[in-house]
Short mmCIF file of C-alpha atoms in Angstrom, two decimals:
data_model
loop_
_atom_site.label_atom_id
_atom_site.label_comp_id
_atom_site.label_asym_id
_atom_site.label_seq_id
_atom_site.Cartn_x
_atom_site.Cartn_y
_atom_site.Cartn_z
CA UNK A 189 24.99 0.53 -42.27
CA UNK A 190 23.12 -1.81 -39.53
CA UNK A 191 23.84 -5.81 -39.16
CA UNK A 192 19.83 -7.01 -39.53
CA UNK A 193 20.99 -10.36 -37.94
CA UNK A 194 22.81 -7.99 -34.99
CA UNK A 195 19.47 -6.27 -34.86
CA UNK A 196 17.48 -9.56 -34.97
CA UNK A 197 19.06 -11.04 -31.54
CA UNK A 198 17.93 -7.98 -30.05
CA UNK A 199 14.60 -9.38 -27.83
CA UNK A 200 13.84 -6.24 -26.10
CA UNK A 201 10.50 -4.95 -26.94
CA UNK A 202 9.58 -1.26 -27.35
CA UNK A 203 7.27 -0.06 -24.31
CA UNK A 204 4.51 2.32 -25.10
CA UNK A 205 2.69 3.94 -22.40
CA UNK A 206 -0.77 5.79 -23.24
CA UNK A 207 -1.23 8.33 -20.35
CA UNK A 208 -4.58 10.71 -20.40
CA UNK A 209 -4.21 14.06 -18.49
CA UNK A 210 -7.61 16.18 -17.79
CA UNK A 211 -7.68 19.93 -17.54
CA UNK A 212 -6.71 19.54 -13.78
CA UNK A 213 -3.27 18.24 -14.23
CA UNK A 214 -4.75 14.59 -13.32
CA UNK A 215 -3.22 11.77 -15.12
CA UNK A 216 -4.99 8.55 -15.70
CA UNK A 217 -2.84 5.02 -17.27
CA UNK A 218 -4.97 4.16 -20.35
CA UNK A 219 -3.04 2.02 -21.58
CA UNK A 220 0.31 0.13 -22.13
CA UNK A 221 2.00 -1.75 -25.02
CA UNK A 222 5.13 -4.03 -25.55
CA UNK A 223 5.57 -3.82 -29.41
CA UNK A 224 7.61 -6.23 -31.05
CA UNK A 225 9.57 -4.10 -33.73
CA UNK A 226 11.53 -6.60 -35.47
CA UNK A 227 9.05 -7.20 -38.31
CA UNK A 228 10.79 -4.43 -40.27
CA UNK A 229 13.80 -6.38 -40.48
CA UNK A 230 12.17 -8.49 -42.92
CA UNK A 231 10.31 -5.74 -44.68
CA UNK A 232 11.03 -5.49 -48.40
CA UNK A 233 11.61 -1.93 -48.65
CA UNK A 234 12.23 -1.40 -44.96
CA UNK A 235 9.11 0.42 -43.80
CA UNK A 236 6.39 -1.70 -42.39
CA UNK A 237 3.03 -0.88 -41.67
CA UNK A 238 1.87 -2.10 -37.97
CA UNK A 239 -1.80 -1.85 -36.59
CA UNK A 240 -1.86 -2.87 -33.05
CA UNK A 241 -5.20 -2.83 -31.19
CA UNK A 242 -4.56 -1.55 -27.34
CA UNK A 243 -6.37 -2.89 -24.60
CA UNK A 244 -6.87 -1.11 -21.20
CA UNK A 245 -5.04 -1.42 -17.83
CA UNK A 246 -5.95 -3.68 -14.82
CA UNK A 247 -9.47 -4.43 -14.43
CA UNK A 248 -10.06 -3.30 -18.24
CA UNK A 249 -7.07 -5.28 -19.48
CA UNK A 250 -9.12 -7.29 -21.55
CA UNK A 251 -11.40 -4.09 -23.32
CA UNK A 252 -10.32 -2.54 -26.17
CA UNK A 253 -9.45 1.34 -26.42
CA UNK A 254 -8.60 1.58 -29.61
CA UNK A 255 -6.18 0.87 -32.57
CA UNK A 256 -2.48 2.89 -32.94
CA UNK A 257 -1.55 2.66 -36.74
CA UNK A 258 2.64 2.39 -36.45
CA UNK A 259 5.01 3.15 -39.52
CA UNK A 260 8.40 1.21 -39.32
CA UNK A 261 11.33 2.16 -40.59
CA UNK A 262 15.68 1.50 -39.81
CA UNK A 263 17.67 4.12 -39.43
CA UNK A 264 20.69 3.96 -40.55
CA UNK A 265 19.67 1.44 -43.61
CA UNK A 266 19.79 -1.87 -43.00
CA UNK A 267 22.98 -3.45 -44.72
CA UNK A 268 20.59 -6.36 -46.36
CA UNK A 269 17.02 -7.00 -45.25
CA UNK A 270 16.26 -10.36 -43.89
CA UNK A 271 13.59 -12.94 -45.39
CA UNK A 272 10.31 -12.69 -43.54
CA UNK A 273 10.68 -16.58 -43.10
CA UNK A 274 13.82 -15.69 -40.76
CA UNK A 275 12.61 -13.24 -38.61
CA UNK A 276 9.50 -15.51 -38.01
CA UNK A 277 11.35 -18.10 -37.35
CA UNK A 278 13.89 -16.33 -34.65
CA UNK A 279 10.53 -14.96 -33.24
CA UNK A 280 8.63 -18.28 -32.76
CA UNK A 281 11.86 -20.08 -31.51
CA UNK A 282 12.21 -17.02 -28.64
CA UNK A 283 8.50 -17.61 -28.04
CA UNK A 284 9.20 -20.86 -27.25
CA UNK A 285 11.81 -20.62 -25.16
CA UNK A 286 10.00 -18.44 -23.31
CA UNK A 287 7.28 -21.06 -22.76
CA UNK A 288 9.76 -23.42 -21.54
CA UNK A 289 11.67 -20.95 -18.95
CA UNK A 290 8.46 -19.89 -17.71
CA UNK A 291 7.12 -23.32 -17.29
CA UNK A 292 10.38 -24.65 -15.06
CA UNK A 293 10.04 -21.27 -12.89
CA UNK A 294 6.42 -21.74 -12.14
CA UNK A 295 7.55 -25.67 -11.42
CA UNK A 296 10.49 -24.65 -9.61
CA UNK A 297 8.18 -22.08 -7.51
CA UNK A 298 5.99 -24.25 -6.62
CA UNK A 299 8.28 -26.77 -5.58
CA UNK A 300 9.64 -23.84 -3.24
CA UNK A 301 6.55 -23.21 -1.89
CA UNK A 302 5.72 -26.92 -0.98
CA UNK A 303 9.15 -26.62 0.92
CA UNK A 304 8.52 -23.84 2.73
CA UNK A 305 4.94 -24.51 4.13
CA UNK A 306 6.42 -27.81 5.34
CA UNK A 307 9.20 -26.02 7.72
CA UNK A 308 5.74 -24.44 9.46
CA UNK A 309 2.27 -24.61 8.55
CA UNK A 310 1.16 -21.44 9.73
CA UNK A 311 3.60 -20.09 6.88
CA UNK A 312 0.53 -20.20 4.66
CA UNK A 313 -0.87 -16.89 5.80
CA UNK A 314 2.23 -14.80 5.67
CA UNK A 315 2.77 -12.36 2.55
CA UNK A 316 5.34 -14.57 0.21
CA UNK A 317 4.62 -12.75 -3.14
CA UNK A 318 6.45 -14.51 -5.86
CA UNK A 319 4.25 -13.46 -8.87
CA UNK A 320 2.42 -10.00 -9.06
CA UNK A 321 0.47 -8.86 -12.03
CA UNK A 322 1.46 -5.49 -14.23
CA UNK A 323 -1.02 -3.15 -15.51
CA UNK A 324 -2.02 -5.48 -18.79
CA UNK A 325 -2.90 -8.50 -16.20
CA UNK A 326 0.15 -10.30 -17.16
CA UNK A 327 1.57 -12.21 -13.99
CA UNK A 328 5.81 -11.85 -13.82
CA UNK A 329 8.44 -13.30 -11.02
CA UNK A 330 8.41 -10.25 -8.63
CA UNK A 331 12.09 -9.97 -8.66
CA UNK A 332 11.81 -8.44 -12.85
CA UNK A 333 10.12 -5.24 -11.26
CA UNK A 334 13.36 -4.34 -9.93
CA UNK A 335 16.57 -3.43 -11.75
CA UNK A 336 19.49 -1.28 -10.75
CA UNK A 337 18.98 2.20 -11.69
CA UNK A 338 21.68 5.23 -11.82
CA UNK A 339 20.15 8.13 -12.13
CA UNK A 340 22.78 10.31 -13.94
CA UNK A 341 23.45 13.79 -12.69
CA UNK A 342 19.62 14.02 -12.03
CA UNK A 343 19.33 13.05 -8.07
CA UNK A 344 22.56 13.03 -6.20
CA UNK A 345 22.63 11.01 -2.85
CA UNK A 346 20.09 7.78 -1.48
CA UNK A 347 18.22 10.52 0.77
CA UNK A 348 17.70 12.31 -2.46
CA UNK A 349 16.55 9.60 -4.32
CA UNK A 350 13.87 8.99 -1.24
CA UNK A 351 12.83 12.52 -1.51
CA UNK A 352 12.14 12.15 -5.46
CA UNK A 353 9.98 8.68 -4.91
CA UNK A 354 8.62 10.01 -1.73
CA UNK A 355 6.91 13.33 -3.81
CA UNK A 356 5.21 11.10 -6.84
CA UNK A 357 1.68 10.64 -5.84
CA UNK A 358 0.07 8.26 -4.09
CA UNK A 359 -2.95 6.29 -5.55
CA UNK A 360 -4.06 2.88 -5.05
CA UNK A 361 -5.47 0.76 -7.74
CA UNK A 362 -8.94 0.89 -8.21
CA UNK A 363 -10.83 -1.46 -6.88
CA UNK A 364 -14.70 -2.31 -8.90
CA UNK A 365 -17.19 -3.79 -6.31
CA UNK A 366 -17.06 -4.15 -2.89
CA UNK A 367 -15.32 -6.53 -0.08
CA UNK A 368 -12.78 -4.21 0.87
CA UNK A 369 -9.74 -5.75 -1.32
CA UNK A 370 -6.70 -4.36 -2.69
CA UNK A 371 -6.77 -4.65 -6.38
CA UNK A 372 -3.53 -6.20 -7.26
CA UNK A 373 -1.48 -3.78 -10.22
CA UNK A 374 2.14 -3.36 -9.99
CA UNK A 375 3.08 -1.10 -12.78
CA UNK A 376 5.85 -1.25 -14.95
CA UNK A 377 8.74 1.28 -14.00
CA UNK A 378 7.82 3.16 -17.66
CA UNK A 379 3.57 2.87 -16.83
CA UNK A 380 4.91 4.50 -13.16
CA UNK A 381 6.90 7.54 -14.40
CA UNK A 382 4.68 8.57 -17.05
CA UNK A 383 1.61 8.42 -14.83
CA UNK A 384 3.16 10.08 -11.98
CA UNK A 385 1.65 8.54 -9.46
CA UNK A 386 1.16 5.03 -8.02
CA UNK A 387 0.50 2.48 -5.30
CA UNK A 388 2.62 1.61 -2.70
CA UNK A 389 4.32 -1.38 -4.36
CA UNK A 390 5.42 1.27 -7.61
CA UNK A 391 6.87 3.68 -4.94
CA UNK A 392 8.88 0.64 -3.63
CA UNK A 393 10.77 -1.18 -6.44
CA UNK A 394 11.56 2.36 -7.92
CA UNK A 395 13.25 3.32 -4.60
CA UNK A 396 14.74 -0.22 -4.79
CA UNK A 397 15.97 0.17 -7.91
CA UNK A 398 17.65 3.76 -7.37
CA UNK A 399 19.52 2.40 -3.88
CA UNK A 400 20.98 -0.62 -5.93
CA UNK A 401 22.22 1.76 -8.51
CA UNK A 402 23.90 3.70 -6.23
CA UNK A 403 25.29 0.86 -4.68
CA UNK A 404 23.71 -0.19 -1.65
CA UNK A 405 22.30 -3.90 -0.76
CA UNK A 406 18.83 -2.77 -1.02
CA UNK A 407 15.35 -5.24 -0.78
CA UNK A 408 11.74 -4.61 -1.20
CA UNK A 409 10.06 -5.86 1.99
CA UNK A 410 6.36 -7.35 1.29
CA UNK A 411 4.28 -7.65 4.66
CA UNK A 412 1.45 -5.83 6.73
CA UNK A 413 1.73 -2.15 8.85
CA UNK A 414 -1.10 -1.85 11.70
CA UNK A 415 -4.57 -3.36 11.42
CA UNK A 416 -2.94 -5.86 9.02
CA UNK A 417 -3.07 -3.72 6.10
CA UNK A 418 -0.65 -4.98 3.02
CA UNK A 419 1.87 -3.02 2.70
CA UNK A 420 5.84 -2.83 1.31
CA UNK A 421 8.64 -0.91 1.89
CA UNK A 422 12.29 -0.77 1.22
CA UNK A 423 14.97 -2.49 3.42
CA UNK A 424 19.19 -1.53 3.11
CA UNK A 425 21.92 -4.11 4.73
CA UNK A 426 25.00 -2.35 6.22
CA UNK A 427 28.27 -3.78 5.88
CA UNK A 428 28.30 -3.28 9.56
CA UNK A 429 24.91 -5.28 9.63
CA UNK A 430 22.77 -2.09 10.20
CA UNK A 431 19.46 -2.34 9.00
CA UNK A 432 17.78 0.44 7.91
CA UNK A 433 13.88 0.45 6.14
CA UNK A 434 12.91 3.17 3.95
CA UNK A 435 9.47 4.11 3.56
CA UNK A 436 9.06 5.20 -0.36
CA UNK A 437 5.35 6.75 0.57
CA UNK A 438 7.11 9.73 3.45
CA UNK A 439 10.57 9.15 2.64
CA UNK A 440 11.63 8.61 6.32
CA UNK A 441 13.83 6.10 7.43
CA UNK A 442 14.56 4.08 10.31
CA UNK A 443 17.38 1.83 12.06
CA UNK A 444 15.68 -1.65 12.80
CA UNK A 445 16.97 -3.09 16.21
CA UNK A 446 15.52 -6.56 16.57
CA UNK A 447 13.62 -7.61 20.49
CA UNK A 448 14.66 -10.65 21.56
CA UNK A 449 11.36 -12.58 22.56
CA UNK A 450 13.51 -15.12 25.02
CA UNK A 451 14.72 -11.96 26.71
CA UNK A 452 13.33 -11.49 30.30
CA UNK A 453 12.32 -7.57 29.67
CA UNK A 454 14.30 -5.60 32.59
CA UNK A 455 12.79 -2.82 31.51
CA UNK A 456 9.64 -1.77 29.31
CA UNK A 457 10.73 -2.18 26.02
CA UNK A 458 9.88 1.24 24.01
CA UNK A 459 7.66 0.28 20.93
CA UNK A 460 9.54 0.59 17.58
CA UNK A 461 9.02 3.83 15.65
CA UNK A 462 8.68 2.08 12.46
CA UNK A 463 5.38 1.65 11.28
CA UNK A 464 5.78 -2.13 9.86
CA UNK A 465 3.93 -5.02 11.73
CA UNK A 466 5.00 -8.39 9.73
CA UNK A 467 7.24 -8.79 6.96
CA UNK A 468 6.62 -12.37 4.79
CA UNK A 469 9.34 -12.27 2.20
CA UNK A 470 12.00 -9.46 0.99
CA UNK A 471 13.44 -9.68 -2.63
CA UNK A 472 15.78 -7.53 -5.23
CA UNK A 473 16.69 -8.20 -9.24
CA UNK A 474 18.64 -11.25 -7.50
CA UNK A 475 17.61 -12.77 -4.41
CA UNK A 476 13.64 -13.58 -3.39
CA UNK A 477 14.02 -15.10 0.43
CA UNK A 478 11.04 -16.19 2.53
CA UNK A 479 11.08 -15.44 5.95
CA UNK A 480 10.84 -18.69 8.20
CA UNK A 481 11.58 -17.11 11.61
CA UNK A 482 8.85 -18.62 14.37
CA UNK A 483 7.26 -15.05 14.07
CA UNK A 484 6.74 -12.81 11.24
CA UNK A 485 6.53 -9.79 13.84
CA UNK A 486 9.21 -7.09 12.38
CA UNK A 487 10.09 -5.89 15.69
CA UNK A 488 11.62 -9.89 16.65
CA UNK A 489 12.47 -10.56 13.01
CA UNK A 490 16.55 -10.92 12.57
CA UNK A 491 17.43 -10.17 8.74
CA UNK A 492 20.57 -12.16 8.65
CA UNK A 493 19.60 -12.94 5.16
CA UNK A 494 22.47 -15.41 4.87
CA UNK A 495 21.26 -17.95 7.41
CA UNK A 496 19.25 -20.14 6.23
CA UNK A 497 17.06 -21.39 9.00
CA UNK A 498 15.59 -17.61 9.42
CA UNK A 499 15.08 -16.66 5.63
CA UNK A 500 14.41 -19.77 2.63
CA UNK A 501 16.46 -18.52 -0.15
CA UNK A 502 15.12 -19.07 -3.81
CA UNK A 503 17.75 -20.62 -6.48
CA UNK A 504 19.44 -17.66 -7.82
CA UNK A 505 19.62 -19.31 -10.99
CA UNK A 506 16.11 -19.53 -11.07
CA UNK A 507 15.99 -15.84 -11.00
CA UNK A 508 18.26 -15.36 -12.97
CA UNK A 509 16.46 -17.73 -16.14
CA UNK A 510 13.62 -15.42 -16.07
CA UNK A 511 14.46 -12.15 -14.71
CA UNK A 512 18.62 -11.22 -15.77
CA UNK A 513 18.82 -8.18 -18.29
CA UNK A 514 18.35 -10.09 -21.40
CA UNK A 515 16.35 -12.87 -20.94
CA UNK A 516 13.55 -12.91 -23.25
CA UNK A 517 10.37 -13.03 -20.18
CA UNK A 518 12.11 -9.99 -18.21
CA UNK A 519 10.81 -6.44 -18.20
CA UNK A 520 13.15 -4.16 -21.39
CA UNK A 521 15.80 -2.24 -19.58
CA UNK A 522 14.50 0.39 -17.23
CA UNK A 523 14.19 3.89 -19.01
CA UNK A 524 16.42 6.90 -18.16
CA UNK A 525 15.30 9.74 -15.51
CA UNK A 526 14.24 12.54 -17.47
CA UNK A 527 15.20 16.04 -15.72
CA UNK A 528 12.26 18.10 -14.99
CA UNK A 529 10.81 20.64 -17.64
CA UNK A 530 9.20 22.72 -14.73
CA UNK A 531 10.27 26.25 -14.20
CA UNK A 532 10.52 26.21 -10.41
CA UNK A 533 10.02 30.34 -10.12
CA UNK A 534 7.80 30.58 -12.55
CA UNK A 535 5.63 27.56 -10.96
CA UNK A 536 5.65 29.50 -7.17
CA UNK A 537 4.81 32.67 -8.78
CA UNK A 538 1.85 31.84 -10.62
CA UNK A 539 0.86 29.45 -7.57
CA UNK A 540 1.06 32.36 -5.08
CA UNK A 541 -0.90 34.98 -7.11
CA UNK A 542 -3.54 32.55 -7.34
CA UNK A 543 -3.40 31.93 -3.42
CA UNK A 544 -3.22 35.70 -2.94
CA UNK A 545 -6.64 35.89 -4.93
CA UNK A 546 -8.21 33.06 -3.24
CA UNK A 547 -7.54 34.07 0.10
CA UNK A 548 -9.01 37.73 -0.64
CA UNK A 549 -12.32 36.62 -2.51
CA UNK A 550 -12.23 34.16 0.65
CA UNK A 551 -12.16 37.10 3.24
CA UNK A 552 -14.41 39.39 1.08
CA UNK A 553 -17.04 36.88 1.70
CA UNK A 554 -16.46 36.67 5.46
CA UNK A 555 -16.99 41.09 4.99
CA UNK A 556 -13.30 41.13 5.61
CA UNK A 557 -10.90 43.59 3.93
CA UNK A 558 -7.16 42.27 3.19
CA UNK A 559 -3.60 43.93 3.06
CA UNK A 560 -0.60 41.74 2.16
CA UNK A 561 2.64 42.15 3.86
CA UNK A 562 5.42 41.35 0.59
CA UNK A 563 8.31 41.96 2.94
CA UNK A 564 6.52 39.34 5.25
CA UNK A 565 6.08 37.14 2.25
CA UNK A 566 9.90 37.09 1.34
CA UNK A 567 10.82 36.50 4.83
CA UNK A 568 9.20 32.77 4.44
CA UNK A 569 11.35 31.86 1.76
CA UNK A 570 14.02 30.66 4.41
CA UNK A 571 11.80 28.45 6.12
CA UNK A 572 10.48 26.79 3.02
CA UNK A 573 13.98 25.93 1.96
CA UNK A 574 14.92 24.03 5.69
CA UNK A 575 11.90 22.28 5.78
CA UNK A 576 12.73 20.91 1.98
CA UNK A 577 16.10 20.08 3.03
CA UNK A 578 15.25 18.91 6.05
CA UNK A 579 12.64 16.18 3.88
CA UNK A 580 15.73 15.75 1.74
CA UNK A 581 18.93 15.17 4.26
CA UNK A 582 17.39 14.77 7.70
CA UNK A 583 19.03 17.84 8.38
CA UNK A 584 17.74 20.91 10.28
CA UNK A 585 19.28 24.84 9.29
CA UNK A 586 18.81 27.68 9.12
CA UNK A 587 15.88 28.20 11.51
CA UNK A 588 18.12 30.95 13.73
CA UNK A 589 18.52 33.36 10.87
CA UNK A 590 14.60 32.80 9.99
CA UNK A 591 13.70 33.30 13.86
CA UNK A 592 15.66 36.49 13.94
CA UNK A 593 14.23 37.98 10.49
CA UNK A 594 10.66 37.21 11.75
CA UNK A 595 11.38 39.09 15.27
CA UNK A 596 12.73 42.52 13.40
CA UNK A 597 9.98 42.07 11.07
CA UNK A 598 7.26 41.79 13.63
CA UNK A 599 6.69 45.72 16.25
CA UNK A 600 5.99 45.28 19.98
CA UNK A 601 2.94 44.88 21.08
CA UNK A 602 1.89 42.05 17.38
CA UNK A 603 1.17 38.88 17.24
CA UNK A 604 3.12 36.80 14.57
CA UNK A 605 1.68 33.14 13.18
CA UNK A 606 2.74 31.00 10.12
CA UNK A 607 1.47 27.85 9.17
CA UNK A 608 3.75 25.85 6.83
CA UNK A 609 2.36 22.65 3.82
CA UNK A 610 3.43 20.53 2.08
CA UNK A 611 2.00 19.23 -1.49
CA UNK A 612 3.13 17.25 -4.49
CA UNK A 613 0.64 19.00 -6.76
CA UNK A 614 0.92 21.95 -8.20
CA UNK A 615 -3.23 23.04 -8.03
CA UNK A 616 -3.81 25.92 -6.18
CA UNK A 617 -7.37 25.93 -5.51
CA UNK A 618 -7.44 22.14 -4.83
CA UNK A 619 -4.33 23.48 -2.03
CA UNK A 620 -6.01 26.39 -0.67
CA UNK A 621 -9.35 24.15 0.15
CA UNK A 622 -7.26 21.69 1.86
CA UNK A 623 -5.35 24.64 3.90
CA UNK A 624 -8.74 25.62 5.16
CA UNK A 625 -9.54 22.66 6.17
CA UNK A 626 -6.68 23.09 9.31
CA UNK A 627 -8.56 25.03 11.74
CA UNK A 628 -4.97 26.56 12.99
CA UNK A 629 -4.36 27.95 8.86
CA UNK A 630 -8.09 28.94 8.71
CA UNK A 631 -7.39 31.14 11.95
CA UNK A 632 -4.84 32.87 10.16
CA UNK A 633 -6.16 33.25 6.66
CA UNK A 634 -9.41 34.49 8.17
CA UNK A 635 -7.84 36.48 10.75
CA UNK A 636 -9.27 39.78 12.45
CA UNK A 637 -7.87 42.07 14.42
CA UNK A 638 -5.75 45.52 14.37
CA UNK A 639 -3.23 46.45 11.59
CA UNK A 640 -3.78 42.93 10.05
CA UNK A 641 -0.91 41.89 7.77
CA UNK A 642 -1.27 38.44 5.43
CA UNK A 643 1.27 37.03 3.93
CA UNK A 644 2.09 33.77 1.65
CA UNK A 645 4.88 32.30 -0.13
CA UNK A 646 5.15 29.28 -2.09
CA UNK A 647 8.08 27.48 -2.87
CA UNK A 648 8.30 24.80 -5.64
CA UNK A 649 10.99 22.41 -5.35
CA UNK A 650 12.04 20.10 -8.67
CA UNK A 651 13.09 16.33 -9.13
CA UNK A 652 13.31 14.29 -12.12
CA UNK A 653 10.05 13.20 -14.39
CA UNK A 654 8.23 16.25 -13.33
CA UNK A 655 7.85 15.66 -9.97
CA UNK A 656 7.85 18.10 -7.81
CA UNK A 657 7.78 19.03 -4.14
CA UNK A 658 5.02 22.62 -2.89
CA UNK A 659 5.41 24.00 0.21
CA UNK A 660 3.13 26.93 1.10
CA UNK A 661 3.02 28.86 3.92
CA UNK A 662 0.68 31.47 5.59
CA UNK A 663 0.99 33.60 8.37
CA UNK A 664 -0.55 37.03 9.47
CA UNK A 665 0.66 39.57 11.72
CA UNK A 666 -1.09 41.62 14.03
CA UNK A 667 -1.75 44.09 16.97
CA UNK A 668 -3.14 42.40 20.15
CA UNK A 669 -6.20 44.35 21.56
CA UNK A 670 -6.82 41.92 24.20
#
């Protein structure tokens, strides 16, 4: 049997995500729902009836798209139901404390933001982001988009973690009318995963999330990359004081060494290989600091995030009143990874025998015949696998063995090419009209000559939610005439 008044101080909301996939694979957010469940505690024969009318997502948040009949019912039984007088009651008191924790953070924020324009001016045009809006429009403390996250037996190391954020797609919000603006959605963690795809800021405070779980001092960076363009990224403090940023979009990552402006340069300094121009603010669950530094350049920036006179801390209690596991305006607790329900092999087969047909129907239209090499074909499996692990660990092997196998595999006197991609879709025809558009993999899938030989092999790598990672790769081989 279940304590209702245990089950009635539990605040956290049950998140519903409608997701709409087409016949492509495409997913599109419809909608998303934070259903308060606790009615049935009060329900005289514990099952209640719920209708709840969902809206749409960003710049629809406020148009309906229709209404989800819920049933309600406790498993185990409830040991004794409550009166529908105390549930309401617990309810409206948690709505107003809510109100009232909300109301000091936006005071205290403010307050904060008086304070730090008044160290520098100029400070008004750097990228502090204290609020952000979620998919329903609703505007919450940055800092509640992040939580620590294990992720079970599912990913294994950081790098792999990067990898796994690194292959969910890419989209940015849509934006309706013109101007050139960046519509402002940062989804929910739950909105993210189910969608599979999302903007740069989703790719972020997942990564975030995943390096705090595995125990790193991790940050989500909010500033501009070249031409000014908004942008975030992930930052990690060393116990040594190494600072490392983590792009979540490509997964690479790279050791920040700060210029010293005052420094006569002896010689030309090289120009970092970071991609990151300014950086206004950095935050995690915890911490939100605002960088006060005379420049907001990244290259001069120090991130000694414990001094004071280079990065405006925010109260941590503060934070903590609105965005601590628990507290009644935070996010519910981040869901579980799920492991992927792909079959890898079966995935890469059926994605190569629809290449295979493709490329011949392409060729046949060009009046060119086509034999496929399958020995050839296997032989690529190798190099798919280093240039996955090399996304993965940083780490380059194998490429001797691959090298070799290719040489046997290829008679005096033939000409060998290969022309490795990389994809985080699993469409083949969508693929194979990007491939063409390389004129180097167009050479080779269209090539003529003596004794020509195709071959492909795909390669369909697996992470959690789904996602997964498609390499292709074409080559031909054959006899030079020239």
């Amino acid at each position: 049997m279940v304590d209702a008044t245990t089950m009635l101080s539990i605040c956290d909301p049950v998140h519903m995500v409608l997701i709409k996939t087409d016949t492509f694979g495409e997913t599109t957010l419809v909608a998303s729902y934070f259903l308060e469940w606790r009615s049935v505690l009060g329900a005289e024969n514990r099952v209640t009836n719920v209708a709840v009318e969902l809206l749409g997502v960003g710049t629809e948040s406020k148009v309906s798209v229709g209404v989800l009949n819920i049933k309600l019912e406790m498993y185990p039984q409830l040991n004794k139901t409550l009166s529908q007088e105390i549930v309401n009651t617990q309810l409206a008191l948690e709505r107003q404390k809510t109100a009232e924790k909300e109301r000091l953070f936006l005071v205290y924020a403010k307050q904060w933001w008086r304070e730090y324009l008044q160290i520098r001016p100029s400070h008004n045009t750097r990228l502090v982001k204290i609020f952000a809006q979620d998919e329903n429009g609703i505007n919450r403390p940055v800092c509640s988009y992040i939580r620590p996250l294990r992720a079970g037996r599912l990913l294994d190391t950081p790098r792999q973690a990067a990898r796994f954020v690194n292959v969910l797609g890419y989209e940015r919000a849509p934006v309706i009318g013109g101007g050139g603006g960046k519509q402002e959605q940062w989804c929910t963690l739950l909105a993210f995963l189910c969608r599979n795809k999302g903007d740069c800021e989703d790719h972020a405070n997942l990564l975030c999330s995943l390096l705090l779980g595995y125990g790193l001092e991790a940050f989500v960076c909010v500033g501009t990359k070249a031409k000014g363009v908004p942008h975030t990224w992930v930052m990690t403090c060393g116990t040594d004081g190494t600072i490392t940023f983590w792009e979540s979009l490509t997964g690479h990552r790279y050791i920040h060494n700060p210029i010293n402006p005052d420094d006569p340069p002896l010689v030309e300094q090289p120009k970092p290989m970071y991609p990151y121009r300014t950086v206004g603010c950095v935050f995690n669950h915890q911490k939100f600091l605002g960088n006060c530094q005379p420049s907001d350049a990244v290259e001069v920036c120090v991130f000694d995030l414990h001094d004071e006179s280079k990065w405006k801390p925010m109260s941590g209690e503060a934070i903590k009143s609105v965005c601590s596991p628990g507290a009644t305006t935070s996010l519910p607790p981040f869901p579980p990874l799920c492991a992927s329900t792909i079959d890898a092999a079966g995935i890469s087969n059926e994605i190569e025998l629809q290449l295979r047909i493709l490329v011949s129907e392409h060729r046949k239209d060009l009046g060119l015949t086509t034999v496929w090499d399958d020995q050839l074909s296997y032989l690529l499996s190798p190099a798919l696998a280093a240039y996955e692990l090399e996304r993965t660990t940083s780490i380059s092997a194998g490429n001797e063995e691959f090298q070799d196998a290719i040489r046997r595999a290829v008679p005096d006197g033939h000409t060998f090419k290969g022309f490795p991609i990389h994809f985080v879709y699993r469409n083949a025809r969508r693929a194979f009209s990007t491939c063409l558009r390389s004129p180097f993999c167009e050479e080779i899938i269209c090539c003529r000559g003596d004794q020509v030989r195709l071959a492909v092999r795909v390669r369909v790598f697996t992470y959690p939610e789904s996602a997964c990672a498609v390499w292709i790769m074409f080559a031909c081989k054959y006899r030079s005439v020239l």
